[in-house]
């Protein structure tokens, strides 16, 4: 049975999701074409924002994993697992956006010679495998330790990867305040959507009362 309080929370949830989604669409629409890449810059910006949000979500899952080692709260464990699931889902979307941006920019779907691309693929495979094992083992200790490990590995691999063709900091070195503002608005919109995804996954994990 749906209570008025729950109905109000659901309404606020979907309004916030809709607002963040509209902001994301608006930033993509307002991004001006770049002189070299043209409209492809929109996909590249989305790709850059997604990797940032993905890493932050892995970090959040790792911190929650650390917290689960010091408490037996079932609610905290559910938040930890929901954040881990969200991080993997975001990374999958990031990987797809990376393939599209690579194809449009460099003419190939996966740039195997690019260390950062390989690092992203390693994180994808490792995080999916870790999540599947966590779900199979179903252990508080294992879940906490695994999330810490995935957070550390993902950050070390991606941030520690060298760069060949991939620009080091395309947003910071663009010299355009328009690009900078729209990029950070895109990051903000994706951050809100990521938080809402975690909330949605956590709600689904709560045992239903009969």
PDB file of C-alpha atoms in Angstrom:
ATOM      1  CA  UNK A   1       0.000   0.000   0.000  1.00  0.00           C
ATOM      2  CA  UNK A   2       1.394   3.393  -0.995  1.00  0.00           C
ATOM      3  CA  UNK A   3       1.393   5.982   1.799  1.00  0.00           C
ATOM      4  CA  UNK A   4       1.101   9.739   1.120  1.00  0.00           C
ATOM      5  CA  UNK A   5       4.649  10.199   2.410  1.00  0.00           C
ATOM      6  CA  UNK A   6       6.032   7.580   0.027  1.00  0.00           C
ATOM      7  CA  UNK A   7       4.025   9.005  -2.852  1.00  0.00           C
ATOM      8  CA  UNK A   8       5.511  12.438  -2.125  1.00  0.00           C
ATOM      9  CA  UNK A   9       9.039  10.981  -2.089  1.00  0.00           C
ATOM     10  CA  UNK A  10       8.407   9.199  -5.388  1.00  0.00           C
ATOM     11  CA  UNK A  11       7.136  12.414  -6.959  1.00  0.00           C
ATOM     12  CA  UNK A  12      10.199  14.335  -5.763  1.00  0.00           C
ATOM     13  CA  UNK A  13      12.452  11.528  -7.028  1.00  0.00           C
ATOM     14  CA  UNK A  14      11.055  11.597 -10.552  1.00  0.00           C
ATOM     15  CA  UNK A  15      10.912  15.393 -10.680  1.00  0.00           C
ATOM     16  CA  UNK A  16      14.578  15.543  -9.733  1.00  0.00           C
ATOM     17  CA  UNK A  17      15.435  12.845 -12.267  1.00  0.00           C
ATOM     18  CA  UNK A  18      13.502  14.688 -14.950  1.00  0.00           C
ATOM     19  CA  UNK A  19      15.178  17.985 -14.106  1.00  0.00           C
ATOM     20  CA  UNK A  20      18.661  16.440 -14.210  1.00  0.00           C
ATOM     21  CA  UNK A  21      17.826  14.698 -17.477  1.00  0.00           C
ATOM     22  CA  UNK A  22      16.626  17.936 -19.040  1.00  0.00           C
ATOM     23  CA  UNK A  23      19.768  19.730 -17.845  1.00  0.00           C
ATOM     24  CA  UNK A  24      21.917  17.039 -19.435  1.00  0.00           C
ATOM     25  CA  UNK A  25      20.033  17.302 -22.729  1.00  0.00           C
ATOM     26  CA  UNK A  26      20.275  21.105 -22.619  1.00  0.00           C
ATOM     27  CA  UNK A  27      24.050  21.091 -22.095  1.00  0.00           C
ATOM     28  CA  UNK A  28      24.504  18.726 -25.030  1.00  0.00           C
ATOM     29  CA  UNK A  29      22.256  20.854 -27.217  1.00  0.00           C
ATOM     30  CA  UNK A  30      23.993  24.093 -26.253  1.00  0.00           C
ATOM     31  CA  UNK A  31      27.553  22.835 -26.788  1.00  0.00           C
ATOM     32  CA  UNK A  32      28.903  24.685 -29.837  1.00  0.00           C
ATOM     33  CA  UNK A  33      30.743  22.642 -32.503  1.00  0.00           C
ATOM     34  CA  UNK A  34      34.511  22.594 -32.116  1.00  0.00           C
ATOM     35  CA  UNK A  35      36.591  23.874 -35.041  1.00  0.00           C
ATOM     36  CA  UNK A  36      38.352  20.525 -35.561  1.00  0.00           C
ATOM     37  CA  UNK A  37      35.916  17.913 -34.248  1.00  0.00           C
ATOM     38  CA  UNK A  38      32.676  19.705 -35.081  1.00  0.00           C
ATOM     39  CA  UNK A  39      29.558  18.325 -33.338  1.00  0.00           C
ATOM     40  CA  UNK A  40      31.502  15.210 -32.258  1.00  0.00           C
ATOM     41  CA  UNK A  41      32.636  17.341 -29.314  1.00  0.00           C
ATOM     42  CA  UNK A  42      29.241  16.654 -27.711  1.00  0.00           C
ATOM     43  CA  UNK A  43      29.923  12.913 -27.485  1.00  0.00           C
ATOM     44  CA  UNK A  44      33.461  13.532 -26.274  1.00  0.00           C
ATOM     45  CA  UNK A  45      32.260  15.828 -23.491  1.00  0.00           C
ATOM     46  CA  UNK A  46      29.664  13.266 -22.417  1.00  0.00           C
ATOM     47  CA  UNK A  47      32.355  10.596 -22.451  1.00  0.00           C
ATOM     48  CA  UNK A  48      34.614  12.770 -20.274  1.00  0.00           C
ATOM     49  CA  UNK A  49      31.857  13.544 -17.791  1.00  0.00           C
ATOM     50  CA  UNK A  50      30.867   9.877 -17.521  1.00  0.00           C
ATOM     51  CA  UNK A  51      34.374   8.700 -16.667  1.00  0.00           C
ATOM     52  CA  UNK A  52      34.537  11.295 -13.896  1.00  0.00           C
ATOM     53  CA  UNK A  53      31.180  10.248 -12.439  1.00  0.00           C
ATOM     54  CA  UNK A  54      32.058   6.572 -12.814  1.00  0.00           C
ATOM     55  CA  UNK A  55      35.267   6.964 -10.838  1.00  0.00           C
ATOM     56  CA  UNK A  56      33.493   8.987  -8.153  1.00  0.00           C
ATOM     57  CA  UNK A  57      30.839   6.287  -7.824  1.00  0.00           C
ATOM     58  CA  UNK A  58      33.499   3.579  -7.483  1.00  0.00           C
ATOM     59  CA  UNK A  59      35.133   5.741  -4.813  1.00  0.00           C
ATOM     60  CA  UNK A  60      31.814   6.119  -2.965  1.00  0.00           C
ATOM     61  CA  UNK A  61      31.308   2.347  -3.097  1.00  0.00           C
ATOM     62  CA  UNK A  62      34.800   1.854  -1.703  1.00  0.00           C
ATOM     63  CA  UNK A  63      34.199   4.259   1.179  1.00  0.00           C
ATOM     64  CA  UNK A  64      30.893   2.549   1.971  1.00  0.00           C
ATOM     65  CA  UNK A  65      32.711  -0.772   1.771  1.00  0.00           C
ATOM     66  CA  UNK A  66      35.213   0.508   4.323  1.00  0.00           C
ATOM     67  CA  UNK A  67      32.359   1.607   6.583  1.00  0.00           C
ATOM     68  CA  UNK A  68      30.722  -1.834   6.415  1.00  0.00           C
ATOM     69  CA  UNK A  69      33.841  -3.327   7.996  1.00  0.00           C
ATOM     70  CA  UNK A  70      33.126  -1.414  11.204  1.00  0.00           C
ATOM     71  CA  UNK A  71      29.366  -1.839  11.523  1.00  0.00           C
ATOM     72  CA  UNK A  72      26.806  -4.582  11.107  1.00  0.00           C
ATOM     73  CA  UNK A  73      24.139  -2.271   9.710  1.00  0.00           C
ATOM     74  CA  UNK A  74      22.123  -4.048   7.022  1.00  0.00           C
ATOM     75  CA  UNK A  75      21.008  -0.690   5.656  1.00  0.00           C
ATOM     76  CA  UNK A  76      24.624   0.402   5.128  1.00  0.00           C
ATOM     77  CA  UNK A  77      25.418  -2.881   3.407  1.00  0.00           C
ATOM     78  CA  UNK A  78      22.489  -2.349   1.026  1.00  0.00           C
ATOM     79  CA  UNK A  79      23.741   1.156   0.230  1.00  0.00           C
ATOM     80  CA  UNK A  80      27.210  -0.240  -0.398  1.00  0.00           C
ATOM     81  CA  UNK A  81      25.954  -2.898  -2.803  1.00  0.00           C
ATOM     82  CA  UNK A  82      23.586  -0.467  -4.540  1.00  0.00           C
ATOM     83  CA  UNK A  83      26.479   1.951  -5.093  1.00  0.00           C
ATOM     84  CA  UNK A  84      28.646  -0.853  -6.456  1.00  0.00           C
ATOM     85  CA  UNK A  85      25.908  -1.846  -8.909  1.00  0.00           C
ATOM     86  CA  UNK A  86      25.417   1.781  -9.965  1.00  0.00           C
ATOM     87  CA  UNK A  87      29.162   2.232 -10.513  1.00  0.00           C
ATOM     88  CA  UNK A  88      29.300  -0.798 -12.799  1.00  0.00           C
ATOM     89  CA  UNK A  89      26.237   0.358 -14.736  1.00  0.00           C
ATOM     90  CA  UNK A  90      27.702   3.848 -15.185  1.00  0.00           C
ATOM     91  CA  UNK A  91      31.018   2.370 -16.313  1.00  0.00           C
ATOM     92  CA  UNK A  92      29.241   0.263 -18.924  1.00  0.00           C
ATOM     93  CA  UNK A  93      27.553   3.403 -20.290  1.00  0.00           C
ATOM     94  CA  UNK A  94      30.918   5.178 -20.195  1.00  0.00           C
ATOM     95  CA  UNK A  95      32.549   2.324 -22.127  1.00  0.00           C
ATOM     96  CA  UNK A  96      29.851   2.534 -24.805  1.00  0.00           C
ATOM     97  CA  UNK A  97      30.267   6.310 -25.064  1.00  0.00           C
ATOM     98  CA  UNK A  98      34.027   5.787 -25.293  1.00  0.00           C
ATOM     99  CA  UNK A  99      33.590   3.423 -28.230  1.00  0.00           C
ATOM    100  CA  UNK A 100      31.351   5.914 -30.020  1.00  0.00           C
ATOM    101  CA  UNK A 101      33.658   8.882 -29.403  1.00  0.00           C
ATOM    102  CA  UNK A 102      36.685   6.817 -30.472  1.00  0.00           C
ATOM    103  CA  UNK A 103      34.944   5.768 -33.667  1.00  0.00           C
ATOM    104  CA  UNK A 104      33.916   9.312 -34.512  1.00  0.00           C
ATOM    105  CA  UNK A 105      37.282  10.839 -33.602  1.00  0.00           C
ATOM    106  CA  UNK A 106      39.829   8.222 -34.647  1.00  0.00           C
ATOM    107  CA  UNK A 107      37.882   5.948 -37.010  1.00  0.00           C
ATOM    108  CA  UNK A 108      38.045   2.831 -34.829  1.00  0.00           C
ATOM    109  CA  UNK A 109      35.750   1.429 -32.163  1.00  0.00           C
ATOM    110  CA  UNK A 110      38.482   0.555 -29.637  1.00  0.00           C
ATOM    111  CA  UNK A 111      41.914   2.191 -29.677  1.00  0.00           C
ATOM    112  CA  UNK A 112      43.888  -0.716 -28.268  1.00  0.00           C
ATOM    113  CA  UNK A 113      47.157   1.211 -28.586  1.00  0.00           C
ATOM    114  CA  UNK A 114      45.903   3.912 -26.182  1.00  0.00           C
ATOM    115  CA  UNK A 115      46.879   3.044 -22.555  1.00  0.00           C
ATOM    116  CA  UNK A 116      43.915   4.910 -21.055  1.00  0.00           C
ATOM    117  CA  UNK A 117      41.493   2.994 -23.275  1.00  0.00           C
ATOM    118  CA  UNK A 118      43.015  -0.317 -22.218  1.00  0.00           C
ATOM    119  CA  UNK A 119      42.846   0.776 -18.566  1.00  0.00           C
ATOM    120  CA  UNK A 120      39.138   1.569 -18.929  1.00  0.00           C
ATOM    121  CA  UNK A 121      38.497  -1.862 -20.425  1.00  0.00           C
ATOM    122  CA  UNK A 122      40.410  -3.542 -17.591  1.00  0.00           C
ATOM    123  CA  UNK A 123      38.275  -1.640 -15.059  1.00  0.00           C
ATOM    124  CA  UNK A 124      35.125  -2.708 -16.906  1.00  0.00           C
ATOM    125  CA  UNK A 125      36.001  -6.401 -16.824  1.00  0.00           C
ATOM    126  CA  UNK A 126      37.322  -6.325 -13.272  1.00  0.00           C
ATOM    127  CA  UNK A 127      34.348  -4.420 -11.835  1.00  0.00           C
ATOM    128  CA  UNK A 128      31.778  -6.679 -13.522  1.00  0.00           C
ATOM    129  CA  UNK A 129      33.587  -9.810 -12.319  1.00  0.00           C
ATOM    130  CA  UNK A 130      33.863  -8.357  -8.798  1.00  0.00           C
ATOM    131  CA  UNK A 131      30.146  -7.559  -8.672  1.00  0.00           C
ATOM    132  CA  UNK A 132      29.150 -11.034  -9.841  1.00  0.00           C
ATOM    133  CA  UNK A 133      31.410 -12.657  -7.239  1.00  0.00           C
ATOM    134  CA  UNK A 134      30.065 -10.357  -4.494  1.00  0.00           C
ATOM    135  CA  UNK A 135      26.511 -11.368  -5.360  1.00  0.00           C
ATOM    136  CA  UNK A 136      27.493 -15.042  -5.357  1.00  0.00           C
ATOM    137  CA  UNK A 137      29.496 -15.013  -2.100  1.00  0.00           C
ATOM    138  CA  UNK A 138      26.914 -12.838  -0.296  1.00  0.00           C
ATOM    139  CA  UNK A 139      29.235 -11.894   2.555  1.00  0.00           C
ATOM    140  CA  UNK A 140      29.435  -8.558   4.357  1.00  0.00           C
ATOM    141  CA  UNK A 141      33.208  -8.783   4.807  1.00  0.00           C
ATOM    142  CA  UNK A 142      33.816  -9.855   1.225  1.00  0.00           C
ATOM    143  CA  UNK A 143      31.517  -7.117  -0.127  1.00  0.00           C
ATOM    144  CA  UNK A 144      33.300  -4.426   1.863  1.00  0.00           C
ATOM    145  CA  UNK A 145      36.810  -5.562   0.955  1.00  0.00           C
ATOM    146  CA  UNK A 146      35.919  -6.056  -2.711  1.00  0.00           C
ATOM    147  CA  UNK A 147      34.476  -2.557  -3.035  1.00  0.00           C
ATOM    148  CA  UNK A 148      37.611  -1.085  -1.493  1.00  0.00           C
ATOM    149  CA  UNK A 149      39.753  -3.085  -3.921  1.00  0.00           C
ATOM    150  CA  UNK A 150      37.687  -2.089  -6.980  1.00  0.00           C
ATOM    151  CA  UNK A 151      37.855   1.582  -5.990  1.00  0.00           C
ATOM    152  CA  UNK A 152      41.635   1.482  -5.592  1.00  0.00           C
ATOM    153  CA  UNK A 153      42.213  -0.501  -8.791  1.00  0.00           C
ATOM    154  CA  UNK A 154      39.912   1.661 -10.914  1.00  0.00           C
ATOM    155  CA  UNK A 155      41.526   4.920  -9.796  1.00  0.00           C
ATOM    156  CA  UNK A 156      45.091   3.595 -10.124  1.00  0.00           C
ATOM    157  CA  UNK A 157      44.489   2.122 -13.574  1.00  0.00           C
ATOM    158  CA  UNK A 158      42.678   5.081 -15.122  1.00  0.00           C
ATOM    159  CA  UNK A 159      44.544   7.928 -13.445  1.00  0.00           C
ATOM    160  CA  UNK A 160      47.886   6.172 -13.752  1.00  0.00           C
ATOM    161  CA  UNK A 161      47.549   5.320 -17.453  1.00  0.00           C
ATOM    162  CA  UNK A 162      49.850   7.160 -19.821  1.00  0.00           C
ATOM    163  CA  UNK A 163      48.486   9.059 -22.805  1.00  0.00           C
ATOM    164  CA  UNK A 164      49.416   8.776 -26.483  1.00  0.00           C
ATOM    165  CA  UNK A 165      46.638  10.297 -28.580  1.00  0.00           C
ATOM    166  CA  UNK A 166      44.163  11.048 -25.834  1.00  0.00           C
ATOM    167  CA  UNK A 167      44.328  14.747 -24.778  1.00  0.00           C
ATOM    168  CA  UNK A 168      45.474  15.261 -21.201  1.00  0.00           C
ATOM    169  CA  UNK A 169      42.940  17.903 -20.156  1.00  0.00           C
ATOM    170  CA  UNK A 170      40.790  18.974 -23.120  1.00  0.00           C
ATOM    171  CA  UNK A 171      38.342  20.929 -20.951  1.00  0.00           C
ATOM    172  CA  UNK A 172      40.907  22.815 -18.907  1.00  0.00           C
ATOM    173  CA  UNK A 173      43.070  23.661 -21.924  1.00  0.00           C
ATOM    174  CA  UNK A 174      40.225  24.594 -24.275  1.00  0.00           C
ATOM    175  CA  UNK A 175      40.417  28.270 -23.295  1.00  0.00           C
ATOM    176  CA  UNK A 176      36.635  28.537 -23.701  1.00  0.00           C
ATOM    177  CA  UNK A 177      34.521  29.529 -20.707  1.00  0.00           C
ATOM    178  CA  UNK A 178      31.431  28.261 -22.574  1.00  0.00           C
ATOM    179  CA  UNK A 179      32.879  24.764 -22.857  1.00  0.00           C
ATOM    180  CA  UNK A 180      33.998  24.817 -19.225  1.00  0.00           C
ATOM    181  CA  UNK A 181      30.630  25.938 -17.826  1.00  0.00           C
ATOM    182  CA  UNK A 182      28.618  23.515 -19.970  1.00  0.00           C
ATOM    183  CA  UNK A 183      30.940  20.646 -19.092  1.00  0.00           C
ATOM    184  CA  UNK A 184      30.569  21.173 -15.346  1.00  0.00           C
ATOM    185  CA  UNK A 185      26.801  21.521 -15.714  1.00  0.00           C
ATOM    186  CA  UNK A 186      26.878  18.188 -17.522  1.00  0.00           C
ATOM    187  CA  UNK A 187      28.903  16.676 -14.674  1.00  0.00           C
ATOM    188  CA  UNK A 188      26.408  18.056 -12.142  1.00  0.00           C
ATOM    189  CA  UNK A 189      23.459  16.593 -14.041  1.00  0.00           C
ATOM    190  CA  UNK A 190      25.137  13.191 -14.302  1.00  0.00           C
ATOM    191  CA  UNK A 191      26.073  13.290 -10.619  1.00  0.00           C
ATOM    192  CA  UNK A 192      22.436  13.824  -9.651  1.00  0.00           C
ATOM    193  CA  UNK A 193      21.348  11.006 -11.968  1.00  0.00           C
ATOM    194  CA  UNK A 194      24.010   8.733 -10.477  1.00  0.00           C
ATOM    195  CA  UNK A 195      22.821   9.496  -6.935  1.00  0.00           C
ATOM    196  CA  UNK A 196      19.227   8.811  -7.951  1.00  0.00           C
ATOM    197  CA  UNK A 197      20.293   5.524  -9.541  1.00  0.00           C
ATOM    198  CA  UNK A 198      21.901   4.491  -6.246  1.00  0.00           C
ATOM    199  CA  UNK A 199      18.744   5.452  -4.350  1.00  0.00           C
ATOM    200  CA  UNK A 200      16.572   3.480  -6.790  1.00  0.00           C
ATOM    201  CA  UNK A 201      18.774   0.387  -6.547  1.00  0.00           C
ATOM    202  CA  UNK A 202      18.868   0.642  -2.759  1.00  0.00           C
ATOM    203  CA  UNK A 203      15.075   0.854  -2.578  1.00  0.00           C
ATOM    204  CA  UNK A 204      14.773  -2.262  -4.722  1.00  0.00           C
ATOM    205  CA  UNK A 205      17.026  -4.156  -2.331  1.00  0.00           C
ATOM    206  CA  UNK A 206      14.821  -3.515   0.727  1.00  0.00           C
ATOM    207  CA  UNK A 207      12.890  -6.678   1.654  1.00  0.00           C
ATOM    208  CA  UNK A 208       9.185  -6.264   0.945  1.00  0.00           C
ATOM    209  CA  UNK A 209       6.866  -6.462   3.913  1.00  0.00           C
ATOM    210  CA  UNK A 210       3.962  -8.869   3.572  1.00  0.00           C
TER     211      UNK A 210
END
